[in-house]
mmCIF file of C-alpha atoms in Angstrom:
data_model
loop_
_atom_site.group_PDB
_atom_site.id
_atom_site.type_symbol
_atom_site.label_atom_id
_atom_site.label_comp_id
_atom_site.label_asym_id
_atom_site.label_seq_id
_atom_site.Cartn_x
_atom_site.Cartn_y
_atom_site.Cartn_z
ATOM 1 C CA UNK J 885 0.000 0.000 0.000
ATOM 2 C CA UNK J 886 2.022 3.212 -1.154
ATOM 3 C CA UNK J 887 -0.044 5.507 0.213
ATOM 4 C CA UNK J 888 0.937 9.483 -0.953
ATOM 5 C CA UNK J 889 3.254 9.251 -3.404
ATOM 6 C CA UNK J 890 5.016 12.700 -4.409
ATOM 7 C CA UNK J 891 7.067 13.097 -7.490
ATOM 8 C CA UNK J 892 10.179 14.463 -7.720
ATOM 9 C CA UNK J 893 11.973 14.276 -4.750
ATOM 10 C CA UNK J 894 14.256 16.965 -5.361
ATOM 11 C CA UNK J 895 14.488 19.726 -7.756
ATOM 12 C CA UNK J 896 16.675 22.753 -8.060
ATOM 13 C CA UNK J 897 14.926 25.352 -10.504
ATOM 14 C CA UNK J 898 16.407 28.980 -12.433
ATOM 15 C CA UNK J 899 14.246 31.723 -11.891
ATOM 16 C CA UNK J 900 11.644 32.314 -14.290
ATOM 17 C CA UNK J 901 11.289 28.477 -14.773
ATOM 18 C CA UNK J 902 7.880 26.382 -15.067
ATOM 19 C CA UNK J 903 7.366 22.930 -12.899
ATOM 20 C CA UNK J 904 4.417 20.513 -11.352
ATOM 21 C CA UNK J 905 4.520 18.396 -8.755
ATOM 22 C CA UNK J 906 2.656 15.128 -8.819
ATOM 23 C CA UNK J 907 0.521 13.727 -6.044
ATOM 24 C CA UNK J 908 -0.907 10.287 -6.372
ATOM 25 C CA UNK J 909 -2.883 8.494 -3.497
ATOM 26 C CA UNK J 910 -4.130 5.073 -3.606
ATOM 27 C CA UNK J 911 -6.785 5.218 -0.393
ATOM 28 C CA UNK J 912 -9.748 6.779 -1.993
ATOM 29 C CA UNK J 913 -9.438 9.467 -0.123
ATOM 30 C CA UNK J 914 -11.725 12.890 -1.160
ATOM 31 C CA UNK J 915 -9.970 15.292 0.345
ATOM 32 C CA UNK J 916 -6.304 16.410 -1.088
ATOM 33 C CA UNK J 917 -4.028 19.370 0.189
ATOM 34 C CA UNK J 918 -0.582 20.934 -1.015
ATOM 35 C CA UNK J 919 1.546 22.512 2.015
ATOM 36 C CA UNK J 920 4.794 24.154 1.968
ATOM 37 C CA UNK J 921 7.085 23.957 4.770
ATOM 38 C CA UNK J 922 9.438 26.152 5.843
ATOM 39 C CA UNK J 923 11.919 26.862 8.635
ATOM 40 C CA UNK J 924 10.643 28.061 11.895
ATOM 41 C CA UNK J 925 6.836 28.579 10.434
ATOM 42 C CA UNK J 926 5.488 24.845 10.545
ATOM 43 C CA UNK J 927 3.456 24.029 7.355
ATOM 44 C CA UNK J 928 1.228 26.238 5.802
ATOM 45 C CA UNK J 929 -1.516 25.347 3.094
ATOM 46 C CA UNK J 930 -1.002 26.189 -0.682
ATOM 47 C CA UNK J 931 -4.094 25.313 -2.006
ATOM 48 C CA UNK J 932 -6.264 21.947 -1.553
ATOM 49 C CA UNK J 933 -9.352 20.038 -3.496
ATOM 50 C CA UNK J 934 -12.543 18.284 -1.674
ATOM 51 C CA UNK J 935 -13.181 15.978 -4.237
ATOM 52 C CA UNK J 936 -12.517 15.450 -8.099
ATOM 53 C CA UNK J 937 -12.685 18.435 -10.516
ATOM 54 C CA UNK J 938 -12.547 21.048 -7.491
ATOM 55 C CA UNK J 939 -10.214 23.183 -6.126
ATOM 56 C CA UNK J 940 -9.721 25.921 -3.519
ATOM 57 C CA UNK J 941 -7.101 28.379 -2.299
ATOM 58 C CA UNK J 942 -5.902 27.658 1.376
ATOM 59 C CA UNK J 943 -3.084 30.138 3.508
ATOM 60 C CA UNK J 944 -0.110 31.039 0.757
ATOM 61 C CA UNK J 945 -1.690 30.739 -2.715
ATOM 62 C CA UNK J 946 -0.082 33.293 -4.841
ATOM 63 C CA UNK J 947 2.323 32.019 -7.391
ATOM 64 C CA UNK J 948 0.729 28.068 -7.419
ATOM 65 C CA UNK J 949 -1.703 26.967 -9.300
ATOM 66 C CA UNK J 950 -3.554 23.049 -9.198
ATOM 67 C CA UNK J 951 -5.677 20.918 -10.870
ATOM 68 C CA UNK J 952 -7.376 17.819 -9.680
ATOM 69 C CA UNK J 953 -8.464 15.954 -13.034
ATOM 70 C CA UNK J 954 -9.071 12.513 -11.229
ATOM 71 C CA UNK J 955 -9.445 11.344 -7.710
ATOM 72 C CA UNK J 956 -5.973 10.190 -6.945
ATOM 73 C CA UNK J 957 -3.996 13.169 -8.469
ATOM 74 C CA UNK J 958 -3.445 16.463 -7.034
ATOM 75 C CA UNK J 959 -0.843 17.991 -9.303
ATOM 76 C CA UNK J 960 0.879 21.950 -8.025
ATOM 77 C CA UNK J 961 2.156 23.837 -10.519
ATOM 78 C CA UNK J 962 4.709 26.891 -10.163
ATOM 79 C CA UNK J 963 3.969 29.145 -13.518
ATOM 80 C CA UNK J 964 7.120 31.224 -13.113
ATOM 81 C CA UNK J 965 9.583 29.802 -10.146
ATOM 82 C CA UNK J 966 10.809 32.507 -7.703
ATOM 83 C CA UNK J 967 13.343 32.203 -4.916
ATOM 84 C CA UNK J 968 10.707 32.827 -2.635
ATOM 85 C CA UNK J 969 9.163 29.877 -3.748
ATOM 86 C CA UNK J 970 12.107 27.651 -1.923
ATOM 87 C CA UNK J 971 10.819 24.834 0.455
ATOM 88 C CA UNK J 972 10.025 21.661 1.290
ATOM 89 C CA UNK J 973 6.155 20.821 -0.101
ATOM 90 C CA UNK J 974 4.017 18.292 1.109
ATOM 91 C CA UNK J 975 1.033 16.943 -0.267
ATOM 92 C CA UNK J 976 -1.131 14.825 1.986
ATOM 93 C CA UNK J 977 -4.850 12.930 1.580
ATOM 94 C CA UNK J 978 -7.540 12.062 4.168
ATOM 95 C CA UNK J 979 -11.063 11.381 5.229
ATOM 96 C CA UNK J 980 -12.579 13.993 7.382
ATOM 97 C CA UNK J 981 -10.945 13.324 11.176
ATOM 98 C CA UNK J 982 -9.143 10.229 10.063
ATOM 99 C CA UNK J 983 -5.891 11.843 10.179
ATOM 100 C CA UNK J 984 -3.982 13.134 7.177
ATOM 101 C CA UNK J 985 -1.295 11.031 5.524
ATOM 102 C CA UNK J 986 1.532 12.735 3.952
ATOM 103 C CA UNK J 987 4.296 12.050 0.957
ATOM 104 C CA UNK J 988 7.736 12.291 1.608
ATOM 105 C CA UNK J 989 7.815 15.443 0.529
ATOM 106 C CA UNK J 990 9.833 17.401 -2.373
ATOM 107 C CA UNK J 991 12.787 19.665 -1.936
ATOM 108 C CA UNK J 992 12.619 22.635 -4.422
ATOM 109 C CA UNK J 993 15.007 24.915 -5.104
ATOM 110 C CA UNK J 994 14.818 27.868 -6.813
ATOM 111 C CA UNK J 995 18.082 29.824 -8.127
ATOM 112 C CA UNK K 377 -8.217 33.639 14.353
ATOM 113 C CA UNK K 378 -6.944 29.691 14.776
ATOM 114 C CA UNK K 379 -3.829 29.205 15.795
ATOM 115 C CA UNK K 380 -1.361 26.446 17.271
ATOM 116 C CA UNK K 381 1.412 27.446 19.577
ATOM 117 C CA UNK K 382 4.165 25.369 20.474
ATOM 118 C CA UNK K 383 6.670 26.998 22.956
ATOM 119 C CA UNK K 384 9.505 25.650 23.178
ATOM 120 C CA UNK K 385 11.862 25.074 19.708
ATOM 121 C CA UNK K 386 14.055 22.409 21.116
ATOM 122 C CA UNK K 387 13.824 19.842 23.734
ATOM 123 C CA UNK K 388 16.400 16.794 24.536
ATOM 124 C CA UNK K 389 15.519 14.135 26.906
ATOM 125 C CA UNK K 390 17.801 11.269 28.108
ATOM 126 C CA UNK K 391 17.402 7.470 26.533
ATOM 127 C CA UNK K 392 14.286 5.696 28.684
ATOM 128 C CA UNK K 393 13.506 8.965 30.332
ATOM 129 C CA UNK K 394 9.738 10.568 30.155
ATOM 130 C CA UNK K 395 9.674 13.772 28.240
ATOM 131 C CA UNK K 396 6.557 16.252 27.556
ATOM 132 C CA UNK K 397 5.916 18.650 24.796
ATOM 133 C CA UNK K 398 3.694 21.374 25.129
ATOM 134 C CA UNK K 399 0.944 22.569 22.933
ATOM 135 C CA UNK K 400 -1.971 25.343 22.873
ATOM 136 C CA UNK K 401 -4.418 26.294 20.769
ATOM 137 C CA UNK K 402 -6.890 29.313 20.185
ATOM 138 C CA UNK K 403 -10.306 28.026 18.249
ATOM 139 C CA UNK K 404 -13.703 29.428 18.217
ATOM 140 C CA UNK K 405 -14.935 25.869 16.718
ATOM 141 C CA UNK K 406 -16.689 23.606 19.218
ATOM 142 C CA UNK K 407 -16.221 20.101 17.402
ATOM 143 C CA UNK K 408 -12.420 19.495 16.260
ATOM 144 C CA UNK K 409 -9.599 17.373 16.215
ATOM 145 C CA UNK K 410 -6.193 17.511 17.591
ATOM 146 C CA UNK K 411 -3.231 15.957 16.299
ATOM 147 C CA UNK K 412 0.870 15.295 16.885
ATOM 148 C CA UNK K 413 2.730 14.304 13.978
ATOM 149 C CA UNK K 414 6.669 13.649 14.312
ATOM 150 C CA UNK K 415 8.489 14.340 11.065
ATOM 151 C CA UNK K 416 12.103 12.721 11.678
ATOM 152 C CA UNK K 417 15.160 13.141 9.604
ATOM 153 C CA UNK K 418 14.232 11.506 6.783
ATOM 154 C CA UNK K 419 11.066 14.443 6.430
ATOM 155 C CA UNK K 420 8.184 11.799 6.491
ATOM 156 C CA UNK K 421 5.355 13.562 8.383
ATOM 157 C CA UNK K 422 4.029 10.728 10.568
ATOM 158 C CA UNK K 423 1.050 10.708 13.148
ATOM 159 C CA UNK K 424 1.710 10.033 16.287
ATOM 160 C CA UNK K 425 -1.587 10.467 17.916
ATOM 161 C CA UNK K 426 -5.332 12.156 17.885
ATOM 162 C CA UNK K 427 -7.865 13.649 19.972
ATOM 163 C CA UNK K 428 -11.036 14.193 19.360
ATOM 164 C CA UNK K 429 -12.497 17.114 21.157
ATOM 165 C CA UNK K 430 -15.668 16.124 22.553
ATOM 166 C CA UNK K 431 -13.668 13.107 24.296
ATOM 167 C CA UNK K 432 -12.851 13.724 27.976
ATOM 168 C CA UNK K 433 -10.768 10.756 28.157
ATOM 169 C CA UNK K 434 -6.989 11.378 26.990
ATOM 170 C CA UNK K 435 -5.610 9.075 24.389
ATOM 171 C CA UNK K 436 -2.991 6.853 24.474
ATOM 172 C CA UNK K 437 -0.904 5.053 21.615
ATOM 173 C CA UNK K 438 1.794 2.703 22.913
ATOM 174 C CA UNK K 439 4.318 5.087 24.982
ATOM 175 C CA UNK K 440 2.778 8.676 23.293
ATOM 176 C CA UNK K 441 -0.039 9.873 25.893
ATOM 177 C CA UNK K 442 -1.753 13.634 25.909
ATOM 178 C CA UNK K 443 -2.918 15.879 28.134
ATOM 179 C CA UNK K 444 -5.999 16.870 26.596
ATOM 180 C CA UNK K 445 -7.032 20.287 28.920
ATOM 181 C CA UNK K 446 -10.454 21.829 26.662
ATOM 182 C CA UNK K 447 -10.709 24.604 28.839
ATOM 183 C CA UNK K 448 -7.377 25.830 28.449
ATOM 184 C CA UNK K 449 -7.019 24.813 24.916
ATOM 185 C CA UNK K 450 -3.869 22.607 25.796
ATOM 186 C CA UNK K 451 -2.679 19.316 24.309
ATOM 187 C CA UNK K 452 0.555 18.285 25.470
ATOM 188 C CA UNK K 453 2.701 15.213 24.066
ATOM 189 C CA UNK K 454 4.127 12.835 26.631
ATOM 190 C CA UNK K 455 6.962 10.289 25.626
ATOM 191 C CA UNK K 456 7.827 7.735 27.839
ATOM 192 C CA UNK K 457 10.292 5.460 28.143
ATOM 193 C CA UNK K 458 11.925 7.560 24.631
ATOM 194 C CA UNK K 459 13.967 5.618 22.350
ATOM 195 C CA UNK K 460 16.962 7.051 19.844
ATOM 196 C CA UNK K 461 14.138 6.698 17.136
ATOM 197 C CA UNK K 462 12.172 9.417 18.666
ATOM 198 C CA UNK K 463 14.845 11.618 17.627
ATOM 199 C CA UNK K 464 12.683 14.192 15.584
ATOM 200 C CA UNK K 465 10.914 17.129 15.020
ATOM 201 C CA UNK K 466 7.025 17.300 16.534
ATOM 202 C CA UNK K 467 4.412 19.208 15.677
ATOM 203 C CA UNK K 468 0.841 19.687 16.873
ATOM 204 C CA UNK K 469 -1.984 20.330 14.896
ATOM 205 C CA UNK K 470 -5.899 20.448 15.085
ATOM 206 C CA UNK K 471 -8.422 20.410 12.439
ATOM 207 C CA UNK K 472 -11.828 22.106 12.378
ATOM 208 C CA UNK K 473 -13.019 20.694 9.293
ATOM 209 C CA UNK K 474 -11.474 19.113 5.827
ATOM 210 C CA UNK K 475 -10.043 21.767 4.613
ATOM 211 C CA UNK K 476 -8.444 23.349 7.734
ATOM 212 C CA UNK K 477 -5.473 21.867 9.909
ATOM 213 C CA UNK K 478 -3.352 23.700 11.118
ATOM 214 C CA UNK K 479 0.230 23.623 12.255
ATOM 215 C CA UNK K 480 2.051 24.626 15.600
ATOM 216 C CA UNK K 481 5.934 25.666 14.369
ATOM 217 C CA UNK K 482 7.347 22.138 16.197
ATOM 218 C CA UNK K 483 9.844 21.232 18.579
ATOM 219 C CA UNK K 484 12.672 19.402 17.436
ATOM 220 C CA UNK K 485 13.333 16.618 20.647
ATOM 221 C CA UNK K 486 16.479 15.121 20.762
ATOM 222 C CA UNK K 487 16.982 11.360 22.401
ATOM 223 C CA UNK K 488 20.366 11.717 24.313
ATOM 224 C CA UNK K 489 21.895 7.985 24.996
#
């Protein structure tokens, strides 16, 4: 049972430069949510979708954008990278109250 | 405005020793859910245990306990009996509905042998 899987692990962007980051979960779960975390200020919520088609902006949207085009993918996309835009991100999937479960997580870097 | 405070960045606590790690919260919600996750070197966020609010009764998972205290919004970890592998950073969290948890800044622990 995998779980969250994120995808890449690492990745060192130039400024200016266009990614997405992949979230797959294999639990069913509704409920899907993109974080960032950064030193000293816990994790904070980029943007996150209650079910298949929808999305919604959570604490630190600007700059991200996501799409939820099936059930087990939540996929964050950085338009135009920034330095700023340096972190760890997170995506994690639950059931209301159940507890979230998160991916490993992906180390961006942006130069 | 919801927020999770955790107030005290680092913590160390000897090998089989009992260690506690505070938490408090500020909600306006009446029904939530409180949560520690540990996140240890290798950055896999991992829960550690939950609490559901309208539960008097503090829960327990193996050697993790909490001090669940509603009226003073406070929900602190305790660790006994730590092990090297608790070596990590904790943080506490409680969710009001799907679409909002929220985070505490954590406290790194550190299991001295």
């Amino acid at each position: 049972n995998a779980g969250v899987t994120q995808t890449p692990k690492f990745r060192v962007l130039k400024t200016g430069q266009s990614m997405t980051l992949l979230c797959a979960q294999d639990m069913n779960h509704e409920y899907m949510y993109w974080y960032r975390q950064d030193p000293g200020m816990g994790l904070r919520l980029i943007h996150y979708s209650v079910g298949e088609g929808t999305t919604a902006k959570g604490e630190v949207p600007d700059g991200y954008n996501v799409s939820r085009l099936k059930k087990q993918n939540f996929l964050l996309g950085l338009e135009s990278a920034a330095p700023s835009q340096t972190s760890v991100y997170f995506c994690a999937s639950t059931a209301p109250f159940a507890g979230y479960t998160f991916g490993s997580g992906t180390r961006l870097t942006v130069v | 405005a919801q927020t999770v405070t955790q107030s005290q960045p680092e913590m160390s606590v000897q090998e089989a020793e009992t260690v506690t790690l505070s938490c408090t919260y500020d909600t306006s919600e009446n029904n939530y859910y409180l949560f520690w996750y540990k996140q240890p070197p290798s950055r896999q966020m991992i829960l550690v245990i939950r609490q559901e609010a309208y539960k008097q009764q503090n829960a327990t998972e193996n050697r993790f306990s909490v001090n669940f205290q509603k009226a003073a919004k406070s929900f602190s970890l305790k660790i006994s009996d730590s092990q090297l592998g608790d070596t990590a950073m904790y943080f506490c969290a409680f969710e009001t509905g799907a679409n909002n948890l929220f985070f505490g800044t954590g406290t790194r622990l550190t299991v001295i042998p």
